[in-house]
Amino acid sequence: MLRSCFRPLERCLGLRSGDGLLWHMDLKPHASGDFSIAVVQANSSLEDQSQVLTSPSATYIGVYDGHGGPEASRFVNRHLFPYLQQFAREQGGLSTDVIKKAFRATEEDFIRLVKTSLPVMPQIASVGSCCLVGAISDGELYVANLGDSRAVLGRRAFDGEMKSVVAERLTTDHNVSCEKVRKEVEELHPDDSPIVFYCRGVWRIKGIIQVSRSIGDVYLKKPEFNRDPIFQQFGNPVPLKHPVLTAEPSIVTRKIRPHDLFLIFASDGLWEHLSDEAAVDIVFKNPRPGIAKRLVGAALQEAAKKREMRYKDIQKIEKGVRRHFHDDITVVVIYLDQHKRSSHPKGTIDSVSAPMDIFSANVTDNKTLGLS
């Protein structure tokens, strides 16, 4: 039934077999291993942004899952890493304090942008982004998180563990669908009840948003925006006694150990369809080249099964409509090879970012190649 609905659309748009909304990079080196990235777009504008920055001494990974529009995730993609590098230089190396300062500076810059943009773009006050950052430096791993993107470690099993590879989650999902997070939010707002309630099939803060931490979402952090006449014309103001979201990241640090094999950083679009264990098993059992794309493909397979469709039918659905079947999905896989020496020439820095919009990038590529 669903397939017959989309056939006229396929003929009209001339959609080819394969997935024109998927971008991937099979394998590139970082200071102590290899990494792979893949992104598939579902929204009309890609709201996921991602990047990996490598140097002989450090590797930075960023996955930014926007909501309400792409503006906040694109902003974070441009501003967060420069702050991390600047503060690390100023303070003599990476630390939890450096990471917190970089998050804080990025949030403050985005709030300033919202204030100046409000007269011409009032909706920017309601745009936000989850933010997941990993950093590897001097054998130390740092993982910082706002929202419900997730970092999972794949490690060799210890004696007595049943499987040969074990999934170890490194982040907390700041999502009020989790009872622990709901209680945390309620305890922070004892005089603002109900702060979290069940709405449209899920738990939401103020009936609006599921994540409790983000960059942006300024109208849920700054009461003055809700009182602004310009913003009031755009949307329904939310009466606030206090900010209901925060940009303070959860940060985990740990030494990289010999049994640590790889890291998976991904937006919640992946984890909606794959468990931590399933994702780690896929990475462990398959070749490195294209591994991030393989994880995205596994998630799309599951999304198709849930709708009783074939995988190749999902691939043919256009952006925007595609969001009814799955979210934007971003995956970065980082292999940890402690024995490997850095192949980076001294002083060089390499940066890889996924395209800002996969559909537009593929159209451009096709024109360049004479394919459209």
Coordinates of C-alpha atoms in Angstrom, one line a residue:
M1 CA 0.0 0.0 0.0
L2 CA 2.7 2.5 1.0
R3 CA 4.8 1.6 -2.0
S4 CA 2.0 2.4 -4.4
C5 CA 1.6 5.8 -2.8
F6 CA 5.2 6.7 -3.5
R7 CA 5.5 5.4 -7.1
P8 CA 4.0 8.6 -8.7
L9 CA 6.4 10.6 -6.5
E10 CA 9.4 8.5 -7.8
R11 CA 8.4 9.0 -11.4
C12 CA 7.8 12.7 -10.9
L13 CA 11.2 13.4 -9.2
G14 CA 13.2 10.9 -11.1
L15 CA 14.6 9.3 -7.9
R16 CA 17.3 6.8 -8.6
S17 CA 18.0 3.5 -6.9
G18 CA 20.4 4.0 -4.0
D19 CA 20.1 6.8 -1.4
G20 CA 20.6 10.4 -2.6
L21 CA 20.2 11.6 1.0
L22 CA 23.2 9.6 2.3
W23 CA 26.8 10.9 2.6
H24 CA 29.7 8.9 4.0
M25 CA 33.4 8.8 4.3
D26 CA 34.8 5.3 4.5
L27 CA 38.0 5.7 6.4
K28 CA 40.6 8.3 7.4
P29 CA 43.5 8.3 9.8
H30 CA 43.6 10.1 13.2
A31 CA 46.5 10.2 15.7
S32 CA 46.0 6.7 17.0
G33 CA 43.7 4.8 14.6
D34 CA 41.1 5.3 11.9
F35 CA 37.7 6.9 11.8
S36 CA 34.6 6.8 9.6
I37 CA 31.6 9.1 9.2
A38 CA 28.1 8.7 7.7
V39 CA 25.0 10.9 7.6
V40 CA 21.6 10.4 6.2
Q41 CA 19.1 13.2 5.9
A42 CA 15.4 13.0 6.7
N43 CA 14.4 16.5 7.4
S44 CA 13.8 19.2 4.7
S45 CA 16.9 20.9 6.0
L46 CA 19.5 18.6 7.6
E47 CA 19.4 19.4 11.3
D48 CA 22.4 17.1 12.2
Q49 CA 25.9 18.5 11.8
S50 CA 29.1 16.7 12.5
Q51 CA 32.9 17.1 12.3
V52 CA 36.2 15.4 13.2
L53 CA 39.4 17.4 13.7
T54 CA 42.7 15.6 13.9
S55 CA 46.2 16.6 14.7
P56 CA 49.4 14.7 15.8
S57 CA 48.5 15.3 19.5
A58 CA 44.7 15.3 19.7
T59 CA 41.5 14.1 18.0
Y60 CA 38.2 16.0 18.4
I61 CA 34.8 14.5 17.5
G62 CA 31.5 16.5 17.3
V63 CA 27.9 15.4 16.7
Y64 CA 25.3 18.2 16.9
D65 CA 21.6 17.2 16.6
G66 CA 19.5 20.3 15.9
H67 CA 15.8 20.7 16.6
G68 CA 13.4 23.4 15.5
G69 CA 15.7 24.1 12.5
P70 CA 19.3 23.8 11.5
E71 CA 20.6 27.1 12.7
A72 CA 21.8 26.1 16.2
S73 CA 23.6 22.9 15.1
R74 CA 25.3 24.8 12.2
F75 CA 26.4 27.5 14.6
V76 CA 27.9 25.0 17.0
N77 CA 29.7 23.3 14.1
R78 CA 31.4 26.6 13.3
H79 CA 32.2 27.9 16.8
L80 CA 32.7 25.1 19.4
F81 CA 36.0 23.6 18.1
P82 CA 37.8 26.9 17.7
Y83 CA 36.9 27.7 21.4
L84 CA 38.2 24.2 22.5
Q85 CA 41.5 24.8 20.7
Q86 CA 41.8 28.4 22.0
F87 CA 41.1 27.6 25.6
A88 CA 43.3 24.4 25.5
R89 CA 46.2 26.6 24.3
E90 CA 45.6 29.2 26.9
Q91 CA 45.4 26.7 29.8
G92 CA 48.2 24.4 28.6
G93 CA 46.1 21.5 27.5
L94 CA 42.7 19.9 27.4
S95 CA 40.7 19.6 30.7
T96 CA 37.1 19.4 31.9
D97 CA 37.4 23.2 32.6
V98 CA 38.4 23.9 29.0
I99 CA 35.5 21.9 27.7
K100 CA 33.0 23.7 30.0
K101 CA 34.4 27.1 29.0
A102 CA 34.1 26.2 25.3
F103 CA 30.4 25.1 25.7
R104 CA 29.7 28.2 27.8
A105 CA 31.3 30.6 25.2
T106 CA 29.4 28.9 22.3
E107 CA 26.1 29.2 24.2
E108 CA 26.7 32.9 25.0
D109 CA 27.6 33.7 21.4
F110 CA 24.5 32.0 20.2
I111 CA 22.3 33.9 22.6
R112 CA 23.9 37.1 21.3
L113 CA 23.1 36.0 17.7
V114 CA 19.4 35.4 18.8
K115 CA 19.1 38.9 20.3
T116 CA 20.4 40.6 17.2
S117 CA 18.4 38.4 14.8
L118 CA 15.1 38.5 16.6
P119 CA 13.6 41.4 14.7
V120 CA 14.0 39.7 11.3
M121 CA 14.0 36.1 12.4
P122 CA 12.0 35.6 15.6
Q123 CA 11.8 31.8 15.3
I124 CA 15.6 31.6 16.0
A125 CA 14.7 32.0 19.7
S126 CA 13.1 28.5 19.6
V127 CA 15.9 26.7 17.7
G128 CA 18.3 24.5 19.7
S129 CA 20.8 21.7 19.4
C130 CA 22.0 18.7 21.3
C131 CA 25.7 18.6 21.5
L132 CA 28.0 15.6 21.8
V133 CA 31.8 16.1 21.9
G134 CA 34.7 13.6 22.2
A135 CA 38.3 14.5 22.6
I136 CA 41.4 12.2 22.8
S137 CA 44.6 13.7 24.0
D138 CA 47.7 12.1 25.7
G139 CA 45.9 8.8 26.2
E140 CA 42.9 10.5 27.9
L141 CA 39.4 10.4 26.6
Y142 CA 36.9 13.2 27.3
V143 CA 33.2 12.9 26.4
A144 CA 30.9 15.9 26.9
N145 CA 27.2 15.8 26.3
L146 CA 24.1 17.9 26.1
G147 CA 20.9 16.2 25.1
D148 CA 20.3 12.7 23.8
S149 CA 23.0 12.0 21.3
R150 CA 25.1 9.1 22.7
A151 CA 28.7 7.9 22.9
V152 CA 29.3 4.1 23.3
L153 CA 32.6 2.4 23.8
G154 CA 33.3 -1.1 22.4
R155 CA 35.9 -3.0 24.5
R156 CA 37.2 -6.5 24.7
A157 CA 35.4 -8.6 27.4
F158 CA 37.0 -9.3 30.7
D159 CA 37.3 -12.8 32.1
G160 CA 33.8 -14.1 33.0
E161 CA 32.0 -11.9 30.6
M162 CA 29.9 -13.9 28.1
K163 CA 30.6 -11.9 24.9
S164 CA 33.9 -11.2 23.1
V165 CA 33.0 -7.5 22.9
V166 CA 31.1 -5.4 25.4
A167 CA 29.2 -2.1 24.9
E168 CA 29.9 0.5 27.5
R169 CA 27.7 3.6 27.4
L170 CA 29.8 6.8 28.2
T171 CA 27.0 9.4 28.2
T172 CA 23.7 10.1 29.9
D173 CA 20.7 10.8 27.7
H174 CA 19.4 14.1 29.0
N175 CA 15.9 13.2 27.9
V176 CA 12.8 13.3 30.2
S177 CA 11.6 10.0 28.8
C178 CA 14.1 8.7 31.4
E179 CA 12.6 8.7 34.9
K180 CA 15.9 9.7 36.5
V181 CA 16.2 12.8 34.3
R182 CA 12.5 13.6 34.9
K183 CA 13.1 13.6 38.6
E184 CA 16.2 15.7 38.2
V185 CA 14.3 18.4 36.3
E186 CA 11.4 18.3 38.8
E187 CA 13.8 18.7 41.8
L188 CA 15.4 21.7 40.1
H189 CA 12.0 23.4 39.8
P190 CA 10.0 22.6 43.0
D191 CA 7.9 25.8 42.6
D192 CA 7.1 25.3 38.9
S193 CA 4.6 22.3 38.8
P194 CA 4.0 20.5 36.6
I195 CA 7.3 21.2 34.9
V196 CA 7.3 17.9 33.1
F197 CA 4.1 16.2 31.8
Y198 CA 3.0 13.5 29.4
C199 CA 2.0 15.1 26.1
R200 CA 1.5 13.6 22.6
G201 CA 2.7 10.2 23.6
V202 CA 5.9 11.2 25.4
W203 CA 7.2 13.1 28.4
R204 CA 8.0 16.7 27.7
I205 CA 9.3 19.8 29.6
K206 CA 6.5 22.3 29.7
G207 CA 4.8 20.0 27.2
I208 CA 7.2 21.2 24.5
I209 CA 10.7 19.5 24.5
Q210 CA 12.1 16.2 25.6
V211 CA 15.7 17.1 26.1
S212 CA 16.7 18.9 29.3
R213 CA 20.1 20.3 28.1
S214 CA 21.0 22.0 24.8
I215 CA 22.7 24.9 23.1
G216 CA 20.1 27.4 22.2
D217 CA 16.3 27.0 22.9
V218 CA 16.8 30.5 24.2
Y219 CA 13.0 31.1 24.9
L220 CA 13.2 28.3 27.4
K221 CA 16.2 29.8 29.2
K222 CA 15.6 33.5 29.1
P223 CA 12.2 34.7 30.4
E224 CA 12.6 38.1 28.6
F225 CA 12.3 36.4 25.2
N226 CA 8.9 35.2 26.1
R227 CA 7.8 38.7 27.0
D228 CA 9.2 40.2 23.8
P229 CA 6.3 41.4 21.5
I230 CA 8.2 40.2 18.4
F231 CA 8.5 36.7 19.7
Q232 CA 5.0 36.7 21.0
Q233 CA 3.8 37.2 17.4
F234 CA 5.8 34.2 16.2
G235 CA 4.7 31.6 18.7
N236 CA 3.0 30.7 22.0
P237 CA 5.0 32.2 24.8
V238 CA 5.8 29.8 27.7
P239 CA 5.4 31.3 31.2
L240 CA 8.8 30.9 32.9
K241 CA 9.7 31.4 36.5
H242 CA 13.3 30.2 35.9
P243 CA 15.2 28.7 32.9
V244 CA 13.9 25.2 32.3
L245 CA 16.9 24.0 30.2
T246 CA 20.7 24.3 30.7
A247 CA 23.8 24.3 28.6
E248 CA 26.0 22.7 31.3
P249 CA 27.4 19.5 29.8
S250 CA 27.9 16.2 31.5
I251 CA 31.6 15.3 31.1
V252 CA 33.2 11.9 31.5
T253 CA 37.0 11.3 31.5
R254 CA 38.9 8.1 31.5
K255 CA 42.2 6.7 30.4
I256 CA 42.2 4.8 27.2
R257 CA 43.0 1.2 28.1
P258 CA 44.4 -1.7 26.1
H259 CA 41.1 -3.4 25.9
D260 CA 39.3 -0.4 24.5
L261 CA 38.7 -1.0 20.8
F262 CA 36.5 1.7 19.3
L263 CA 34.0 4.5 20.0
I264 CA 30.7 5.2 18.4
F265 CA 29.4 8.8 18.5
A266 CA 25.9 9.1 17.1
S267 CA 22.8 11.3 17.2
D268 CA 19.6 9.8 18.6
G269 CA 18.4 8.9 15.1
L270 CA 20.7 5.8 15.3
W271 CA 19.8 4.8 18.9
E272 CA 16.1 5.0 18.1
H273 CA 16.6 1.8 16.0
L274 CA 19.7 0.1 17.4
S275 CA 20.7 -0.9 20.9
D276 CA 24.2 -0.1 22.2
E277 CA 25.0 -3.8 22.0
A278 CA 23.7 -4.2 18.4
A279 CA 25.8 -1.2 17.2
V280 CA 29.0 -2.5 18.9
D281 CA 28.5 -6.0 17.5
I282 CA 28.2 -4.6 14.0
V283 CA 31.4 -2.6 14.3
F284 CA 33.3 -5.5 15.9
K285 CA 32.3 -8.1 13.3
N286 CA 32.7 -6.1 10.1
P287 CA 35.6 -4.5 8.1
R288 CA 36.6 -1.0 8.9
P289 CA 36.1 0.7 5.6
G290 CA 32.5 2.1 5.4
I291 CA 31.7 1.0 9.0
A292 CA 29.7 4.2 9.8
K293 CA 27.7 3.8 6.6
R294 CA 27.0 0.2 7.6
L295 CA 25.6 1.3 11.0
V296 CA 23.3 3.9 9.3
G297 CA 22.2 1.1 6.9
A298 CA 21.4 -1.2 9.8
A299 CA 19.3 1.6 11.4
L300 CA 17.4 2.2 8.2
Q301 CA 16.8 -1.5 7.8
E302 CA 15.1 -1.5 11.3
A303 CA 13.1 1.6 10.4
A304 CA 11.8 -0.1 7.2
K305 CA 10.9 -3.3 9.2
K306 CA 8.8 -1.2 11.7
R307 CA 6.8 0.2 8.8
E308 CA 6.6 -3.2 7.0
M309 CA 8.6 -1.7 4.0
R310 CA 11.7 -2.8 2.2
Y311 CA 14.9 -1.0 2.8
K312 CA 15.2 0.1 -0.8
D313 CA 11.8 1.7 -0.6
I314 CA 12.9 3.9 2.4
Q315 CA 15.9 5.0 0.3
K316 CA 13.6 6.4 -2.4
I317 CA 11.6 8.7 -0.2
E318 CA 12.4 12.4 -0.5
K319 CA 13.6 14.6 2.3
G320 CA 10.9 16.1 4.5
V321 CA 8.5 13.2 3.8
R322 CA 11.4 10.9 4.9
R323 CA 11.1 12.4 8.5
H324 CA 7.9 10.4 9.0
F325 CA 10.0 7.2 8.7
H326 CA 13.2 8.1 10.5
D327 CA 15.2 11.0 11.9
D328 CA 18.4 12.5 10.5
I329 CA 21.1 10.1 11.5
T330 CA 24.8 10.9 12.1
V331 CA 27.4 8.3 13.0
V332 CA 31.1 8.6 13.7
V333 CA 33.2 5.5 14.5
I334 CA 36.7 6.1 16.0
Y335 CA 39.0 3.1 16.2
L336 CA 41.5 3.1 19.1
D337 CA 44.9 1.5 18.1
Q338 CA 47.2 2.3 21.0
H339 CA 50.1 0.7 19.2
K340 CA 49.7 3.0 16.2
R341 CA 52.0 6.0 16.0
S342 CA 50.6 9.2 14.6
S343 CA 50.9 9.4 10.8
H344 CA 50.3 13.2 10.8
P345 CA 53.2 15.4 9.8
K346 CA 54.3 17.6 12.7
G347 CA 52.1 20.6 13.1
T348 CA 49.4 19.7 10.6
I349 CA 45.7 19.8 11.5
D350 CA 43.0 18.1 9.3
S351 CA 39.3 18.7 9.7
V352 CA 36.4 16.8 8.1
S353 CA 32.8 18.0 8.3
A354 CA 29.8 16.3 6.8
P355 CA 28.0 18.5 4.2
M356 CA 25.6 21.1 5.7
D357 CA 22.8 19.7 3.6
I358 CA 23.2 16.2 2.1
F359 CA 20.6 16.6 -0.6
S360 CA 22.1 19.9 -1.9
A361 CA 25.6 18.5 -1.7
N362 CA 24.6 15.5 -3.8
V363 CA 22.9 17.7 -6.4
T364 CA 26.0 19.8 -6.7
D365 CA 28.2 16.7 -7.0
N366 CA 25.9 15.3 -9.7
K367 CA 26.1 18.5 -11.7
T368 CA 29.9 18.6 -11.4
L369 CA 30.0 15.0 -12.7
G370 CA 27.5 15.7 -15.5
L371 CA 24.9 13.4 -13.9
S372 CA 22.0 16.0 -13.7

